[in-house]
Structure formats: structure tokens, C-alpha cells
């Protein structure tokens, strides 16, 4: 199996490459950011691409999306320390075949990659915590660009209650702020 490794930490790439080559896999290229990963994958067409989720420039999810849009048919695996269900679902929506922990050993990673390649293992979207009807209302108003005060006035709630709903939404969507919440909500299908 010919691989491309994309990670912004040189020591991690070096260790992963050494570990996988010791297992008989061939690393044809490395990339330190998302754009480099995209370009090298399209040029070299490796059998599999191992993408760090948090790459500089284009993150691993965006690289996966763009590769699929451009017809890349190889195996796409995200390697990360983040195991939140919303991120796993985003990876699935982006066209990833696998979502692996960076804590796997090289032999285990090889074993799992081969299982995915043979169709014996596949990425499935996890169930996300459902949004309450009120959270959905708040989310849709947020997407329209309304402020907390405007949402409170429209829904006849106190601003503090709206903030509580936003905090709950941010937690369910694994977002730190309004922009991240709206991006995640769109990618997960909560907003059309």
C-alpha cells in the first residue's frame, strides 16, 4: 500500500513514516499542510492518505472534501486525538473512509488500514445529541444574523435564557462561538 502522510508536526510524521515502513507499507510523500496534501495527493495518487484533522491552511476535513470532489478514489483516513461524535460525523460527510486515533501503534494502524481497504471496516456516522425544538429555533435565528437581544425579543425569552440555549447548542455542536456553531450546523445538516 502506497501512502501519503499529512501532519504539521515533523517529528510525528517522521515517527509515523518509520513505523509504517517497518510494517512493509510504502510512504510515497509527506505534507506539512492541507494545500500541500491536496496537491501531492492529486499528483501522486497514493493508495491511501493519512490526514491530520487540524492541518494548517486547509484542515483535514476540507482536504478530504476537495479530494473527493476532484475524483480521488483512494482511502482517506483522518488521524487525530479528537474523538467527538460531531467531528466523526463531519469526517464521514467529507468522504473519509476512516477516523483513527493517533494513539494507535504502527502495527494496529496497518491492520486497520488494510481492513478498511478490504471493506471489512468502514466509517459510520455516530448519532449526535438531538437538538431540542427551542435550540433549533435559536439556531435558525442565529443563522439569520440576529443578536441575542433580537432572538430574545422574537421568542419572548430573556437574553440569559437565549444565552443558555446557545451554550447548549455550542456544546452539542462542539463549537466555541457563533461562527463555528453555524459552520458545524450546516455541515451536519441542521441548517439547509
XYZ file of C-alpha atoms in Angstrom:
192
model
C 0.000 0.000 0.000
C 1.370 3.415 -1.053
C 0.690 6.169 1.489
C 0.846 9.919 1.843
C 1.162 11.295 5.391
C -0.095 14.817 6.105
C 0.686 16.279 9.519
C 2.133 19.618 10.600
C 4.421 18.096 13.261
C 7.695 16.943 11.651
C 8.569 14.510 14.457
C 5.145 12.864 14.302
C 5.455 12.455 10.509
C 8.948 11.008 10.895
C 7.837 8.534 13.566
C 4.708 7.513 11.672
C 6.661 7.047 8.464
C 9.310 4.913 10.197
C 6.656 2.839 11.963
C 4.596 2.186 8.847
C 7.613 1.467 6.630
C 8.805 -1.034 9.263
C 5.420 -2.726 8.717
C 6.076 -3.036 4.971
C 3.998 -0.076 3.800
C 5.470 2.489 1.385
C 5.267 6.194 2.181
C 5.469 7.996 -1.173
C 5.196 11.521 0.224
C 4.676 13.708 3.253
C 2.850 17.025 3.561
C 3.018 19.625 6.303
C -0.210 21.473 5.491
C -3.553 20.917 3.798
C -2.759 22.547 0.479
C 0.442 20.513 0.092
C -1.501 17.336 0.950
C -4.126 18.152 -1.665
C -1.578 18.891 -4.400
C 0.668 15.886 -3.699
C -2.290 13.505 -3.495
C -3.657 14.652 -6.838
C -0.192 14.402 -8.401
C 0.984 11.088 -6.905
C -2.386 9.300 -6.477
C -1.352 7.197 -3.449
C -3.496 4.253 -2.349
C -4.227 5.973 0.971
C -3.868 9.403 2.552
C -3.428 9.806 6.302
C -4.651 13.298 7.196
C -4.220 15.107 10.478
C -7.575 16.664 11.380
C -6.024 20.032 12.349
C -3.733 20.847 9.420
C -2.726 24.473 8.799
C -4.376 26.190 5.868
C -6.928 23.608 4.789
C -7.837 21.280 7.651
C -8.071 17.524 7.130
C -11.845 17.658 6.632
C -11.557 20.246 3.871
C -8.735 18.311 2.187
C -10.904 15.166 2.244
C -13.878 17.071 0.777
C -11.800 18.583 -2.019
C -10.098 15.301 -2.862
C -13.471 13.570 -3.217
C -14.812 16.462 -5.311
C -11.813 16.102 -7.633
C -12.349 12.373 -8.057
C -9.739 10.870 -5.710
C -10.810 7.245 -5.139
C -8.132 6.132 -2.688
C -8.576 5.548 1.006
C -8.865 8.696 3.163
C -8.129 8.291 6.861
C -8.184 11.079 9.414
C -5.678 10.719 12.236
C -6.451 12.726 15.349
C -6.632 12.972 19.096
C -10.180 14.398 18.880
C -12.860 11.736 19.233
C -16.010 13.892 19.472
C -19.036 12.455 17.635
C -19.683 15.700 15.713
C -16.170 15.573 14.225
C -16.533 11.901 13.297
C -19.795 12.736 11.529
C -18.131 15.667 9.712
C -15.362 13.304 8.579
C -17.962 10.893 7.222
C -19.757 13.739 5.429
C -16.420 14.877 3.943
C -15.914 11.447 2.357
C -13.386 9.954 4.778
C -13.162 6.174 4.945
C -11.660 6.014 8.428
C -11.198 8.088 11.573
C -8.314 6.798 13.675
C -6.746 7.829 16.959
C -3.136 8.988 16.845
C -2.575 6.668 19.786
C -2.703 3.539 17.583
C 0.549 1.625 17.197
C 2.018 1.238 13.696
C 1.037 -2.469 13.501
C -2.530 -1.667 14.598
C -2.780 1.244 12.150
C -1.595 -1.009 9.300
C -4.083 -3.704 10.343
C -6.969 -1.187 10.432
C -5.978 0.411 7.099
C -5.943 -2.991 5.422
C -9.341 -3.853 6.924
C -10.787 -0.622 5.524
C -9.164 -1.288 2.131
C -10.757 -4.772 2.039
C -14.162 -3.356 3.026
C -14.169 -5.140 6.392
C -14.303 -1.888 8.363
C -15.881 1.410 7.433
C -16.576 4.774 8.945
C -20.179 5.178 10.000
C -21.684 8.415 11.270
C -22.347 8.434 15.006
C -25.650 9.555 16.414
C -25.414 13.139 17.591
C -27.323 14.519 20.563
C -30.608 15.770 19.153
C -31.389 19.468 19.237
C -34.480 20.496 21.154
C -37.172 22.404 19.243
C -36.127 25.595 21.062
C -32.450 25.033 20.210
C -33.451 24.614 16.569
C -35.384 27.896 16.687
C -32.440 29.706 18.239
C -30.064 28.167 15.698
C -32.183 29.276 12.735
C -32.448 32.818 14.093
C -28.717 32.837 14.749
C -28.164 31.817 11.120
C -30.201 34.855 10.062
C -27.645 37.056 11.818
C -29.805 38.086 14.762
C -28.228 39.146 18.057
C -29.012 37.553 21.409
C -31.263 40.508 22.277
C -33.128 40.239 18.967
C -33.609 36.474 19.383
C -34.832 37.030 22.952
C -37.346 39.650 21.797
C -38.643 37.466 18.934
C -39.018 34.347 21.090
C -40.237 36.310 24.126
C -37.410 34.998 26.282
C -34.866 36.710 28.465
C -31.409 37.272 26.936
C -29.995 34.991 29.655
C -32.303 32.159 28.562
C -31.208 32.627 24.945
C -27.567 32.519 26.109
C -28.322 29.251 27.927
C -29.750 27.777 24.713
C -26.671 28.983 22.803
C -24.328 27.368 25.339
C -26.224 24.096 24.964
C -26.036 24.379 21.163
C -22.311 25.133 21.260
C -21.765 22.081 23.451
C -23.731 19.763 21.182
C -22.015 21.131 18.066
C -18.558 21.249 19.718
C -18.282 24.916 18.819
C -16.568 27.736 20.663
C -18.546 30.587 19.113
C -21.330 31.610 16.735
C -19.253 31.184 13.570
C -18.111 27.643 14.463
C -21.634 26.692 15.551
C -23.105 27.811 12.243
C -20.380 26.064 10.200
C -20.872 22.801 12.083
C -24.659 23.060 11.966
C -24.509 23.473 8.170
C -22.055 20.622 7.651
C -24.128 18.322 9.874
C -27.368 19.140 8.085
C -29.084 21.134 10.857
C -29.219 24.141 8.509
C -30.028 23.953 4.823
